[in-house]
Coordinates of C-alpha atoms in Angstrom, one line a residue:
S1 CA -48.8 -8.7 -19.2
V2 CA -47.2 -5.5 -20.1
L3 CA -44.7 -3.2 -18.3
H4 CA -45.4 0.3 -19.4
V5 CA -43.5 3.4 -18.1
D6 CA -44.4 6.8 -19.7
S7 CA -41.3 8.3 -18.0
A8 CA -39.5 7.9 -14.9
S9 CA -36.5 9.5 -13.6
L10 CA -33.9 9.1 -10.7
N11 CA -31.9 12.1 -9.6
N12 CA -28.7 12.2 -7.7
A13 CA -29.4 14.0 -4.3
A14 CA -25.9 14.4 -3.6
G15 CA -25.3 16.3 -6.9
A16 CA -25.4 16.0 -10.7
G17 CA -26.5 12.9 -12.3
R18 CA -29.9 11.9 -13.8
L19 CA -31.3 8.5 -14.8
T20 CA -34.4 8.4 -17.1
V21 CA -36.4 5.3 -18.3
S22 CA -39.5 5.2 -20.6
G23 CA -41.2 2.7 -22.9
D24 CA -43.1 -0.7 -23.0
L25 CA -41.7 -4.1 -22.5
P26 CA -44.4 -6.7 -22.9
D27 CA -43.8 -10.4 -22.2
R28 CA -45.1 -11.0 -25.8
G29 CA -45.1 -8.6 -28.9
P30 CA -42.8 -5.9 -29.8
I31 CA -40.7 -3.8 -27.2
D32 CA -40.0 -0.3 -27.2
A33 CA -37.8 1.1 -24.5
R34 CA -35.3 3.9 -24.0
V35 CA -32.8 4.4 -21.0
S36 CA -30.8 7.6 -20.7
L37 CA -28.1 8.6 -18.3
D38 CA -26.7 12.2 -17.8
G39 CA -23.5 12.3 -15.7
F40 CA -24.8 9.5 -13.5
P41 CA -22.5 8.1 -10.8
L42 CA -21.2 4.7 -11.4
T43 CA -21.7 3.9 -7.9
G44 CA -25.5 4.5 -8.2
I45 CA -25.6 2.0 -11.0
Y46 CA -23.9 -0.8 -9.0
A47 CA -26.0 0.0 -6.0
L48 CA -29.2 -0.4 -8.1
M49 CA -27.8 -3.8 -9.5
Q50 CA -27.1 -4.6 -5.8
S51 CA -23.3 -5.0 -6.5
D52 CA -20.4 -4.1 -4.5
T53 CA -19.5 -0.5 -4.9
L54 CA -16.0 -0.7 -3.4
G55 CA -13.4 0.6 -5.9
V56 CA -16.0 2.1 -8.2
A57 CA -16.0 5.9 -9.1
G58 CA -16.7 8.2 -12.0
A59 CA -19.8 9.1 -14.1
V60 CA -21.5 7.7 -17.1
T61 CA -23.5 9.5 -19.9
A62 CA -25.2 7.2 -22.2
T63 CA -28.4 6.3 -24.2
M64 CA -29.8 3.0 -25.0
V65 CA -32.8 2.1 -27.2
A66 CA -34.3 -1.5 -27.3
N67 CA -36.7 -2.8 -29.9
G68 CA -38.0 -6.2 -31.3
T69 CA -39.1 -8.8 -28.8
R70 CA -37.9 -10.2 -25.4
A71 CA -36.8 -13.3 -27.2
N72 CA -35.1 -11.6 -30.1
P73 CA -34.2 -7.9 -29.1
S74 CA -32.2 -5.2 -30.7
Y75 CA -30.2 -2.7 -29.1
S76 CA -28.4 0.5 -30.2
G77 CA -26.8 3.2 -28.3
S78 CA -23.6 5.2 -27.3
F79 CA -21.7 5.7 -23.9
A80 CA -19.1 7.9 -22.4
F81 CA -17.3 7.4 -19.1
S82 CA -15.5 10.3 -17.4
N83 CA -12.9 9.7 -14.6
A84 CA -14.2 6.0 -14.3
S85 CA -12.6 3.6 -12.1
F86 CA -13.1 0.0 -11.5
G87 CA -10.9 -1.4 -8.8
S88 CA -7.4 -0.6 -10.2
F89 CA -8.5 0.2 -13.5
R90 CA -9.0 3.8 -14.5
A91 CA -10.4 5.6 -17.6
P92 CA -10.2 9.3 -17.5
F93 CA -12.3 9.4 -20.7
M94 CA -13.6 6.4 -22.7
D95 CA -16.6 6.4 -25.2
G96 CA -18.0 4.1 -27.7
I97 CA -21.0 2.8 -29.5
I98 CA -22.8 -0.5 -29.6
D99 CA -25.4 -2.0 -32.1
Y100 CA -26.9 -5.6 -31.4
R101 CA -29.2 -7.3 -33.7
N102 CA -29.7 -11.0 -35.0
R103 CA -27.7 -12.2 -32.1
R104 CA -24.4 -10.3 -33.0
L105 CA -23.0 -7.5 -30.9
N106 CA -21.2 -4.9 -32.8
G107 CA -19.3 -2.2 -31.0
E108 CA -16.4 0.2 -31.0
V109 CA -14.4 1.6 -28.0
H110 CA -12.0 4.7 -27.9
L111 CA -9.7 5.5 -25.0
W112 CA -8.7 8.9 -24.7
R113 CA -5.9 10.7 -22.9
S114 CA -5.2 14.5 -22.9
G115 CA -7.5 14.9 -26.0
Q116 CA -5.5 12.3 -28.0
Q117 CA -7.0 8.9 -28.9
V118 CA -4.7 6.3 -27.7
L119 CA -6.5 3.0 -28.2
N120 CA -9.2 2.0 -30.7
V121 CA -10.9 -1.4 -30.4
I122 CA -13.5 -2.9 -32.7
A123 CA -15.4 -6.0 -31.8
H124 CA -18.0 -8.2 -33.5
L125 CA -19.2 -11.0 -31.1
P126 CA -21.8 -13.7 -31.5
L127 CA -24.0 -13.4 -28.4
D128 CA -27.5 -14.1 -27.4
L129 CA -28.6 -11.1 -25.2
A130 CA -32.3 -11.8 -25.1
L131 CA -34.4 -10.6 -22.1
V132 CA -35.5 -14.1 -21.3
P133 CA -33.5 -17.1 -20.0
V134 CA -31.2 -18.9 -22.5
A135 CA -29.1 -22.0 -22.3
Q136 CA -26.0 -20.3 -23.6
R137 CA -25.1 -16.6 -24.1
Q138 CA -22.0 -17.2 -26.1
L139 CA -22.9 -18.7 -29.5
P140 CA -20.9 -20.9 -31.7
D141 CA -20.3 -18.7 -34.4
T142 CA -17.2 -16.6 -35.7
L143 CA -16.0 -13.6 -33.7
S144 CA -13.8 -10.7 -34.6
V145 CA -11.7 -8.3 -32.2
Q146 CA -9.3 -5.9 -33.5
A147 CA -7.2 -3.4 -31.4
R148 CA -4.7 -0.8 -32.7
A149 CA -2.2 1.7 -31.0
D150 CA 0.6 3.3 -32.8
S151 CA 3.6 4.7 -30.8
V152 CA 1.5 5.4 -27.7
D153 CA 3.0 6.9 -24.6
L154 CA 3.2 4.3 -22.0
G155 CA 2.1 6.9 -19.5
V156 CA -1.4 6.1 -20.2
L157 CA -1.1 3.2 -17.9
T158 CA -1.0 5.5 -15.1
A159 CA -4.3 6.6 -16.3
V160 CA -6.0 3.4 -16.3
T161 CA -4.4 1.5 -13.4
T162 CA -3.0 2.1 -10.0
T163 CA -0.6 -0.8 -10.0
V164 CA 2.2 1.2 -11.6
Q165 CA 3.5 4.7 -11.4
D166 CA 5.9 7.1 -13.3
V167 CA 5.7 5.0 -16.3
E168 CA 7.9 6.0 -19.4
G169 CA 8.4 4.6 -22.9
V170 CA 6.1 3.7 -25.9
F171 CA 4.1 0.8 -27.2
S172 CA 2.6 -0.1 -30.6
A173 CA 0.1 -2.8 -31.2
D174 CA -2.0 -4.3 -33.9
L175 CA -3.8 -7.2 -32.5
G176 CA -6.6 -9.4 -33.8
I177 CA -8.8 -12.2 -32.5
G178 CA -10.9 -14.4 -34.8
G179 CA -12.2 -18.0 -34.7
T180 CA -14.8 -18.9 -32.1
W181 CA -15.2 -18.8 -28.4
E182 CA -14.0 -22.3 -28.0
A183 CA -11.1 -22.0 -30.6
P184 CA -9.8 -18.5 -30.9
K185 CA -7.3 -17.7 -33.5
L186 CA -5.0 -14.9 -32.7
R187 CA -2.7 -12.7 -35.0
G188 CA -0.7 -9.6 -34.8
G189 CA 1.9 -8.4 -32.4
L190 CA 2.9 -5.9 -29.8
E191 CA 6.3 -3.9 -29.2
I192 CA 7.5 -2.1 -26.1
G193 CA 10.5 0.1 -26.3
H194 CA 12.6 2.0 -23.7
A195 CA 10.1 1.6 -21.0
A196 CA 10.3 2.1 -17.3
A197 CA 7.9 1.8 -14.4
T198 CA 7.6 1.9 -10.5
I199 CA 5.6 -0.8 -8.9
P200 CA 4.4 0.7 -5.7
A201 CA 3.4 -2.6 -4.2
L202 CA 7.0 -3.8 -4.4
S203 CA 8.7 -0.3 -3.9
V204 CA 11.0 -1.0 -7.0
R205 CA 11.4 0.7 -10.4
Y206 CA 12.2 -1.4 -13.4
T207 CA 14.0 0.4 -16.4
N208 CA 15.2 -0.5 -19.9
L209 CA 12.0 -2.4 -20.4
N210 CA 12.0 -3.7 -24.0
G211 CA 9.9 -6.5 -25.3
S212 CA 8.3 -8.1 -28.4
L213 CA 5.3 -10.3 -28.4
S214 CA 3.7 -12.1 -31.2
L215 CA 0.2 -13.6 -31.6
R216 CA -0.5 -16.8 -33.8
G217 CA -3.2 -19.3 -33.6
D218 CA -4.2 -19.9 -29.8
T219 CA -0.7 -18.7 -28.7
I220 CA 0.8 -15.4 -27.4
R221 CA 4.4 -15.9 -27.5
V222 CA 7.0 -13.7 -25.7
D223 CA 9.7 -13.5 -28.2
S224 CA 11.7 -11.3 -25.9
L225 CA 11.0 -9.1 -22.7
T226 CA 13.9 -7.8 -20.6
A227 CA 14.1 -5.4 -17.6
S228 CA 16.7 -3.9 -15.5
S229 CA 16.5 -3.3 -11.7
E230 CA 19.5 -1.2 -10.3
R231 CA 22.6 -3.3 -11.3
G232 CA 20.4 -6.5 -12.2
R233 CA 18.5 -7.9 -15.1
A234 CA 15.5 -10.2 -15.7
E235 CA 14.6 -11.9 -18.8
L236 CA 11.0 -13.3 -19.6
T237 CA 10.5 -16.1 -22.2
G238 CA 7.7 -18.6 -23.0
Y239 CA 4.1 -18.3 -24.1
M240 CA 0.5 -18.0 -23.1
Q241 CA -2.0 -20.4 -24.6
L242 CA -5.7 -19.6 -24.9
E243 CA -7.5 -22.8 -24.3
R244 CA -10.7 -20.8 -24.5
L245 CA -10.8 -17.1 -25.1
T246 CA -11.4 -16.5 -21.5
K247 CA -9.2 -19.1 -20.1
P248 CA -5.4 -18.1 -20.7
V249 CA -2.8 -20.8 -19.5
L250 CA 0.9 -19.7 -18.8
A251 CA 4.1 -21.5 -19.7
L252 CA 6.7 -18.7 -18.7
N253 CA 10.3 -18.8 -17.7
I254 CA 11.9 -16.0 -15.9
T255 CA 15.6 -15.8 -15.5
T256 CA 17.2 -13.1 -13.1
S257 CA 20.7 -11.8 -12.3
E258 CA 21.3 -9.7 -9.4
F259 CA 17.7 -8.5 -10.0
K260 CA 16.0 -6.5 -7.3
A261 CA 12.6 -8.1 -6.7
L262 CA 11.2 -6.0 -3.8
D263 CA 12.2 -3.3 -1.4
L264 CA 9.6 -2.9 1.3
R265 CA 11.2 -0.2 3.6
G266 CA 11.4 -1.5 7.2
Y267 CA 10.3 -5.0 6.2
L268 CA 12.1 -6.8 3.4
A269 CA 14.5 -6.1 0.6
L270 CA 15.5 -8.8 -1.7
T271 CA 17.9 -9.1 -4.7
A272 CA 18.0 -12.6 -6.3
S273 CA 19.5 -14.6 -9.1
G274 CA 18.0 -17.7 -10.6
R275 CA 15.5 -19.4 -12.8
V276 CA 11.8 -19.9 -12.1
A277 CA 8.8 -21.1 -14.0
L278 CA 5.2 -19.7 -14.1
T279 CA 2.8 -22.3 -15.5
G280 CA -0.9 -23.0 -15.3
P281 CA -4.1 -20.6 -15.7
V282 CA -3.5 -17.0 -15.0
F283 CA -5.6 -17.0 -11.8
G284 CA -4.1 -20.0 -10.0
A285 CA -0.7 -20.1 -11.6
R286 CA 2.1 -22.1 -10.1
L287 CA 5.7 -20.6 -9.5
S288 CA 8.5 -23.1 -9.2
G289 CA 12.3 -23.2 -9.5
S290 CA 15.4 -22.3 -7.5
G291 CA 17.5 -19.2 -7.0
T292 CA 20.0 -17.5 -4.8
V293 CA 19.3 -14.4 -2.6
T294 CA 22.4 -12.5 -3.6
S295 CA 21.6 -9.6 -1.2
G296 CA 18.7 -9.2 1.2
V297 CA 17.7 -7.6 4.5
L298 CA 14.9 -8.9 6.6
H299 CA 14.0 -6.3 9.2
F300 CA 12.3 -7.4 12.5
A301 CA 11.2 -5.5 15.7
D302 CA 13.7 -4.5 18.5
L303 CA 14.2 -7.5 20.6
V304 CA 13.6 -6.0 24.0
N305 CA 10.4 -4.4 22.6
K306 CA 9.5 -8.1 21.6
R307 CA 10.1 -9.6 25.1
V308 CA 13.3 -11.4 24.6
V309 CA 14.0 -10.2 28.2
N310 CA 11.9 -11.8 30.8
L311 CA 9.9 -8.6 31.8
D312 CA 8.7 -10.2 35.0
E313 CA 12.1 -9.8 36.5
P314 CA 12.1 -7.1 39.3
W315 CA 15.2 -5.6 37.9
V316 CA 13.9 -5.2 34.6
Q317 CA 10.7 -3.5 35.7
D318 CA 12.9 -1.0 37.6
L319 CA 14.5 0.0 34.2
I320 CA 11.9 -0.4 31.4
D321 CA 8.5 1.0 31.2
T322 CA 6.7 -2.1 30.2
T323 CA 3.6 -0.2 29.1
L324 CA 5.6 0.6 25.9
I325 CA 5.9 -3.0 24.9
R326 CA 3.7 -3.5 21.8
T327 CA 3.3 -6.3 19.1
Q328 CA 4.3 -5.4 15.7
R329 CA 3.2 -7.0 12.6
L330 CA 5.8 -8.6 10.2
G331 CA 5.1 -6.5 7.3
P332 CA 2.8 -4.6 4.9
E333 CA -0.3 -6.0 3.2
F334 CA -1.2 -5.5 -0.3
E335 CA -4.0 -7.2 -2.4
S336 CA -3.8 -8.5 -5.9
V337 CA -6.2 -11.1 -7.5
F338 CA -3.0 -12.5 -9.4
F339 CA -0.8 -12.9 -6.3
D340 CA -3.7 -14.0 -4.2
S341 CA -4.5 -16.9 -6.4
L342 CA -0.7 -17.7 -7.0
Q343 CA 0.5 -21.1 -5.8
V344 CA 4.3 -21.5 -5.0
S345 CA 5.5 -25.1 -5.3
N346 CA 8.9 -26.1 -3.7
L347 CA 10.7 -22.9 -4.7
L348 CA 14.3 -23.3 -3.3
L349 CA 16.0 -20.1 -2.2
R350 CA 19.8 -20.3 -1.2
M351 CA 21.0 -17.3 0.9
G352 CA 24.2 -15.6 -0.6
E353 CA 26.9 -13.9 1.3
D354 CA 25.1 -10.5 1.9
V355 CA 21.7 -11.6 3.5
W356 CA 21.1 -10.2 6.9
L357 CA 18.5 -10.2 9.6
R358 CA 18.5 -6.7 11.0
S359 CA 16.7 -4.4 13.5
N360 CA 17.9 -1.3 15.4
E361 CA 19.5 -3.8 17.9
A362 CA 20.7 -6.5 15.6
N363 CA 22.7 -7.1 12.4
I364 CA 22.9 -10.9 11.9
Q365 CA 24.2 -12.6 8.7
L366 CA 22.0 -15.5 7.3
T367 CA 23.2 -18.5 5.2
G368 CA 21.5 -21.5 4.3
L369 CA 18.7 -22.9 2.2
V370 CA 14.9 -22.5 2.7
T371 CA 11.9 -23.8 0.7
V372 CA 9.0 -21.6 -0.2
N373 CA 5.5 -22.9 -0.7
K374 CA 2.1 -21.3 -1.0
V375 CA -1.2 -23.0 -0.5
R376 CA -4.2 -20.9 -1.2
N377 CA -3.5 -17.7 0.9
N378 CA -0.7 -19.2 3.1
Y379 CA 2.9 -18.8 2.5
L380 CA 4.9 -21.5 4.0
L381 CA 8.8 -21.5 4.7
S382 CA 10.7 -24.6 5.8
G383 CA 14.5 -25.0 6.4
T384 CA 17.1 -23.8 8.7
L385 CA 19.3 -20.6 8.2
Q386 CA 22.5 -20.5 9.8
A387 CA 23.8 -17.3 11.8
P388 CA 27.6 -17.5 11.5
R389 CA 28.4 -13.9 12.4
G390 CA 26.8 -10.5 13.4
T391 CA 26.3 -8.2 16.1
Y392 CA 23.5 -7.7 18.8
R393 CA 23.2 -4.6 20.9
L394 CA 21.5 -5.1 24.3
I395 CA 19.8 -1.9 25.1
V396 CA 18.6 -1.6 28.8
G397 CA 17.4 1.9 29.7
P398 CA 20.1 4.3 28.8
V399 CA 22.9 1.6 28.4
T400 CA 23.9 -0.1 25.2
R401 CA 26.2 -3.3 25.2
E402 CA 27.4 -4.9 22.0
F403 CA 27.5 -8.7 21.8
V404 CA 29.3 -10.5 18.9
V405 CA 27.3 -13.3 17.4
R406 CA 29.3 -16.5 17.3
R407 CA 26.7 -19.0 16.1
G408 CA 23.0 -19.5 15.5
T409 CA 20.1 -20.8 13.6
V410 CA 16.8 -19.5 12.5
Q411 CA 14.5 -22.4 11.7
Y412 CA 11.3 -22.4 9.8
F413 CA 8.9 -25.2 10.2
G414 CA 6.5 -24.7 7.2
T415 CA 3.7 -23.1 9.3
P416 CA 1.3 -20.4 8.0
D417 CA 2.3 -17.7 10.4
L418 CA 5.8 -17.4 8.9
D419 CA 7.2 -17.7 12.3
A420 CA 10.7 -19.2 12.9
A421 CA 12.6 -20.6 16.0
L422 CA 15.5 -18.6 17.2
D423 CA 18.7 -20.2 18.6
I424 CA 21.4 -17.5 18.5
E425 CA 24.4 -17.1 20.7
A426 CA 26.4 -13.8 21.2
T427 CA 29.3 -12.9 23.6
H428 CA 30.3 -9.5 25.1
V429 CA 33.4 -9.2 27.1
V430 CA 33.1 -7.2 30.3
H431 CA 36.2 -5.5 31.8
P432 CA 35.2 -4.7 35.3
L433 CA 36.3 -1.5 37.0
P434 CA 39.5 -2.1 39.1
G435 CA 38.8 -3.2 42.5
P436 CA 39.8 -5.9 45.0
G437 CA 38.8 -9.4 43.9
Q438 CA 37.6 -8.2 40.5
P439 CA 38.3 -10.7 37.7
A440 CA 40.2 -9.1 34.7
E441 CA 37.3 -9.9 32.3
I442 CA 34.0 -11.7 32.2
T443 CA 32.6 -13.2 29.0
V444 CA 28.8 -12.8 29.1
I445 CA 26.9 -15.1 26.8
A446 CA 23.5 -14.0 25.5
H447 CA 21.5 -16.6 24.2
I448 CA 18.5 -15.4 22.0
G449 CA 15.8 -18.2 22.0
G450 CA 12.0 -18.4 21.3
T451 CA 10.6 -17.3 18.1
L452 CA 10.7 -14.4 15.6
R453 CA 7.3 -13.3 17.2
L454 CA 8.1 -14.1 20.7
P455 CA 11.9 -14.0 21.2
R456 CA 13.5 -14.6 24.7
L457 CA 16.9 -13.7 26.1
S458 CA 18.8 -15.4 28.8
L459 CA 22.3 -14.3 30.0
Q460 CA 25.1 -16.4 31.5
A461 CA 28.8 -16.1 32.1
E462 CA 31.3 -18.3 30.4
H463 CA 33.3 -20.4 33.0
A464 CA 31.7 -18.7 36.0
D465 CA 28.4 -18.6 37.9
Y466 CA 26.7 -15.3 38.1
S467 CA 22.9 -14.4 38.3
Q468 CA 21.0 -12.6 35.6
A469 CA 20.8 -9.6 37.9
E470 CA 24.7 -9.7 38.6
L471 CA 25.4 -9.9 34.9
I472 CA 23.2 -6.9 34.2
A473 CA 25.0 -4.9 36.9
F474 CA 28.5 -5.8 35.4
L475 CA 27.2 -5.0 31.8
I476 CA 25.7 -1.7 33.0
T477 CA 28.3 -0.4 35.5
G478 CA 31.4 -2.6 35.2
R479 CA 30.9 -3.4 39.0
P480 CA 29.0 -6.1 40.9
S481 CA 25.6 -4.9 42.3
V482 CA 27.1 -5.0 45.9
E483 CA 29.5 -2.3 45.2
L484 CA 27.0 0.2 43.6
S485 CA 26.9 3.2 45.8
G486 CA 26.2 6.4 43.8
G487 CA 27.3 8.0 40.5
Q488 CA 30.8 7.9 39.6
R489 CA 32.1 9.8 36.6
A490 CA 33.7 6.7 35.2
L491 CA 30.2 5.1 35.1
F492 CA 28.8 8.0 33.2
V493 CA 31.7 8.1 30.7
S494 CA 31.3 4.3 30.1
V495 CA 27.5 4.6 29.5
G496 CA 28.1 7.5 27.0
A497 CA 30.8 5.9 25.2
S498 CA 28.7 2.7 24.7
M499 CA 25.6 4.6 23.5
L500 CA 27.8 6.7 21.2
A501 CA 29.5 3.6 19.8
G502 CA 26.3 1.7 19.2
E503 CA 24.6 4.6 17.5
L504 CA 27.6 5.1 15.3
E505 CA 27.6 1.5 14.1
R506 CA 24.0 1.4 13.3
T507 CA 24.2 4.8 11.4
V508 CA 27.2 3.5 9.4
V509 CA 26.0 0.1 8.4
S510 CA 22.2 0.8 8.1
D511 CA 21.7 4.4 7.4
L512 CA 24.6 5.4 5.4
G513 CA 24.9 2.4 3.4
V514 CA 28.7 2.3 3.9
P515 CA 29.7 -0.8 2.2
L516 CA 30.6 -2.7 5.5
D517 CA 29.0 -6.0 6.4
Y518 CA 30.2 -5.8 9.9
L519 CA 31.4 -2.9 12.2
E520 CA 32.1 -3.1 15.8
I521 CA 33.4 -0.4 18.3
R522 CA 34.3 -1.5 21.6
P523 CA 35.0 1.2 24.3
G524 CA 38.0 0.9 26.4
D525 CA 38.9 2.1 29.8
P526 CA 36.0 4.5 30.8
S527 CA 38.1 6.2 33.4
N528 CA 40.6 7.5 30.7
R529 CA 38.5 8.8 27.7
F530 CA 38.6 6.2 25.0
Q531 CA 42.0 4.6 25.8
G532 CA 42.0 1.0 24.6
T533 CA 39.1 1.4 22.2
Q534 CA 38.9 -1.4 19.7
F535 CA 37.7 -1.1 16.2
A536 CA 36.8 -3.9 13.8
A537 CA 35.4 -3.9 10.2
G538 CA 34.3 -6.9 8.2
W539 CA 33.4 -7.9 4.6
A540 CA 32.0 -11.0 3.0
L541 CA 34.4 -12.1 0.3
G542 CA 32.2 -14.7 -0.9
A543 CA 29.7 -17.4 0.2
K544 CA 32.2 -18.9 2.5
T545 CA 34.8 -16.4 3.3
F546 CA 34.8 -13.4 5.8
L547 CA 37.5 -10.9 6.5
V548 CA 37.7 -8.8 9.6
L549 CA 40.3 -6.0 10.0
N550 CA 40.8 -4.6 13.6
A551 CA 42.8 -1.9 15.3
G552 CA 43.1 -0.4 18.9
V553 CA 43.6 3.1 20.1
C554 CA 46.1 3.9 22.7
Q555 CA 47.3 7.3 24.0
S556 CA 50.8 7.8 24.8
S557 CA 53.1 10.7 25.4
R558 CA 54.9 10.0 22.2
Q559 CA 53.4 9.5 18.6
T560 CA 51.8 6.0 18.2
R561 CA 52.4 4.1 14.8
F562 CA 48.7 3.3 13.9
T563 CA 50.0 0.3 11.8
N564 CA 51.5 -1.2 14.9
S565 CA 47.9 -1.7 16.2
L566 CA 46.4 -3.4 13.0
G567 CA 45.3 -6.9 13.1
A568 CA 43.3 -9.2 10.8
T569 CA 41.2 -12.4 11.0
L570 CA 40.2 -14.5 8.0
Q571 CA 37.3 -16.9 8.3
F572 CA 36.5 -19.7 5.9
R573 CA 33.8 -22.3 6.1
F574 CA 34.3 -25.8 4.4
S575 CA 30.8 -27.0 5.2
P576 CA 28.0 -26.3 7.8
E577 CA 30.0 -28.4 10.4
W578 CA 33.6 -27.3 9.7
R579 CA 35.2 -23.9 9.5
T580 CA 38.6 -22.3 10.0
E581 CA 39.8 -19.0 11.3
A582 CA 43.3 -17.4 11.0
S583 CA 44.4 -14.4 12.7
F584 CA 47.5 -12.2 12.6
E585 CA 47.6 -9.4 15.4
P586 CA 50.2 -7.4 17.4
V587 CA 51.0 -8.4 20.9
R588 CA 50.3 -5.0 22.8
S589 CA 48.8 -3.5 25.6
C590 CA 47.7 0.2 26.2
A591 CA 50.1 0.9 29.1
I592 CA 51.4 4.3 29.0
G593 CA 54.8 4.5 27.7
D594 CA 54.6 1.1 25.9
A595 CA 57.7 1.0 23.9
D596 CA 56.3 -1.7 21.5
L597 CA 53.6 0.6 20.2
N598 CA 56.1 3.1 18.9
A599 CA 58.8 0.6 17.7
T600 CA 59.3 0.2 13.9
T601 CA 58.5 -3.5 14.3
V602 CA 56.4 -5.1 17.1
P603 CA 55.9 -8.5 18.2
R604 CA 52.8 -10.2 16.5
Q605 CA 51.0 -13.3 17.2
V606 CA 49.6 -15.8 14.5
G607 CA 46.7 -18.0 15.3
F608 CA 45.0 -20.7 13.4
D609 CA 42.0 -22.5 14.6
L610 CA 39.9 -25.4 13.3
F611 CA 36.2 -25.7 14.5
W612 CA 33.8 -28.6 14.2
E613 CA 30.1 -27.6 15.0
R614 CA 27.2 -29.8 15.4
R615 CA 23.6 -28.6 16.0
Y616 CA 20.9 -30.7 17.6

């Protein structure tokens, strides 16, 4: 049988582009065929081949002539791509020539940018491209590939891939591949100098990128490769071995020091020090090792929005529009063949002194150790993180009340959903408005339980028995619910002061980036402006030590010495079970005319406590 086409053409109905086919393709005997494309869209070619067109764009102009026989054909032709993209690979302009005869493919490819040839690749490959089924396409004969680039601006990478942006620096390469498909022999090297790049998927920028790679035999060795990220540094060493030309195997070590690994705004920021190994085939590589998260912030949705309050309670339904409750995902999604196939095996991460669980309502320090694994597409975390300190702001309607975290845990169980069990306890001291039978103060305990995805809040009073509704009334108004009978100026001042204090704390710690690990502003007597307002600021001095400075504001007819109101607390943790706390504070009150406030020296109290904690 003979396939004969005088001339057939296919035009792009949506615009420019033409495909023309002509010639003879008999089952036996000589063939003579010609294919030409003129600005034909690549998506059209993929569609004709019944292949996925996702991520494909650009156009191709090419000619191809086929002679010989189906069993032993010969091809010759040329091609040019314009603004082509294949997934994350882009080629603004790439051209080349090919010639195939006697089961050898000879070709040359040029990559251009702004009229300058930036890369030249010459290849001679033993292949069987017969138009009939064959047992093996890759033939056991010698091959040769050579690539050269001389002081090329690395900005070309932004033209060929979307995985990096704002690339700077230069690279030079003289690479060669010989041997066979089964036993390739490499030679040459590659140099990278003064480079920098932004990785959009990680929202970080790496600078001072310098490296040297050498190729010899079947191995690509990383002689040196270093990079900086803000104040940190990373170094990559090791090698990649080619078991076959198309099967590279990794044996790399990565050492980091205060290196910013990622900064996904509103989700996760991570700076780490440690040593990890990357081994195995490129697709399906295994990551293992250990490190310390020296600085990090894990953001999560506001607790009230995530139903930490029982929304079925009548008093809550009166204060909160429950139709605004919505489920929020934990983070952004991005796809990468390498990361999708990456396996993580018992990667140990220890939390340093500057790791926080944070939202608009909470700022909670995390310590402890977690183990990270990844099986197929599932990341698995296991371990228990401690929450030794922090703040939580309960926002109910227009009112904000701040609770101080005194203990807690965040426990991961190694489940694919990355959810964790919460057991966090925080306290807030209510000073009720003066009235008959009112206690001097009420310590309200907020227990945050449930999970990260479905947290729950319960309130109780320390050493007292109040209902949830009664405690909410004290928190909002400073009075029991039975005494609420209309708007009083003190109530509005209290609410306003609380809202202002809470917003100021969030702005200082989260938005302005002031170097404070902890800030608390506790309004005082609402009936007398900010009389008795307490301020506290804290810093982590290491993995086990925390310092808090506090001061009070008292108004007097005479000038008050600010130093007389200063106090300090030093916390030190010996182990997960044992910790100590030492405090040095003045003995004072905010009574008008208190002489101690203005004296040169004031009485001070010294406290020392030893705590033993056991969690079950």
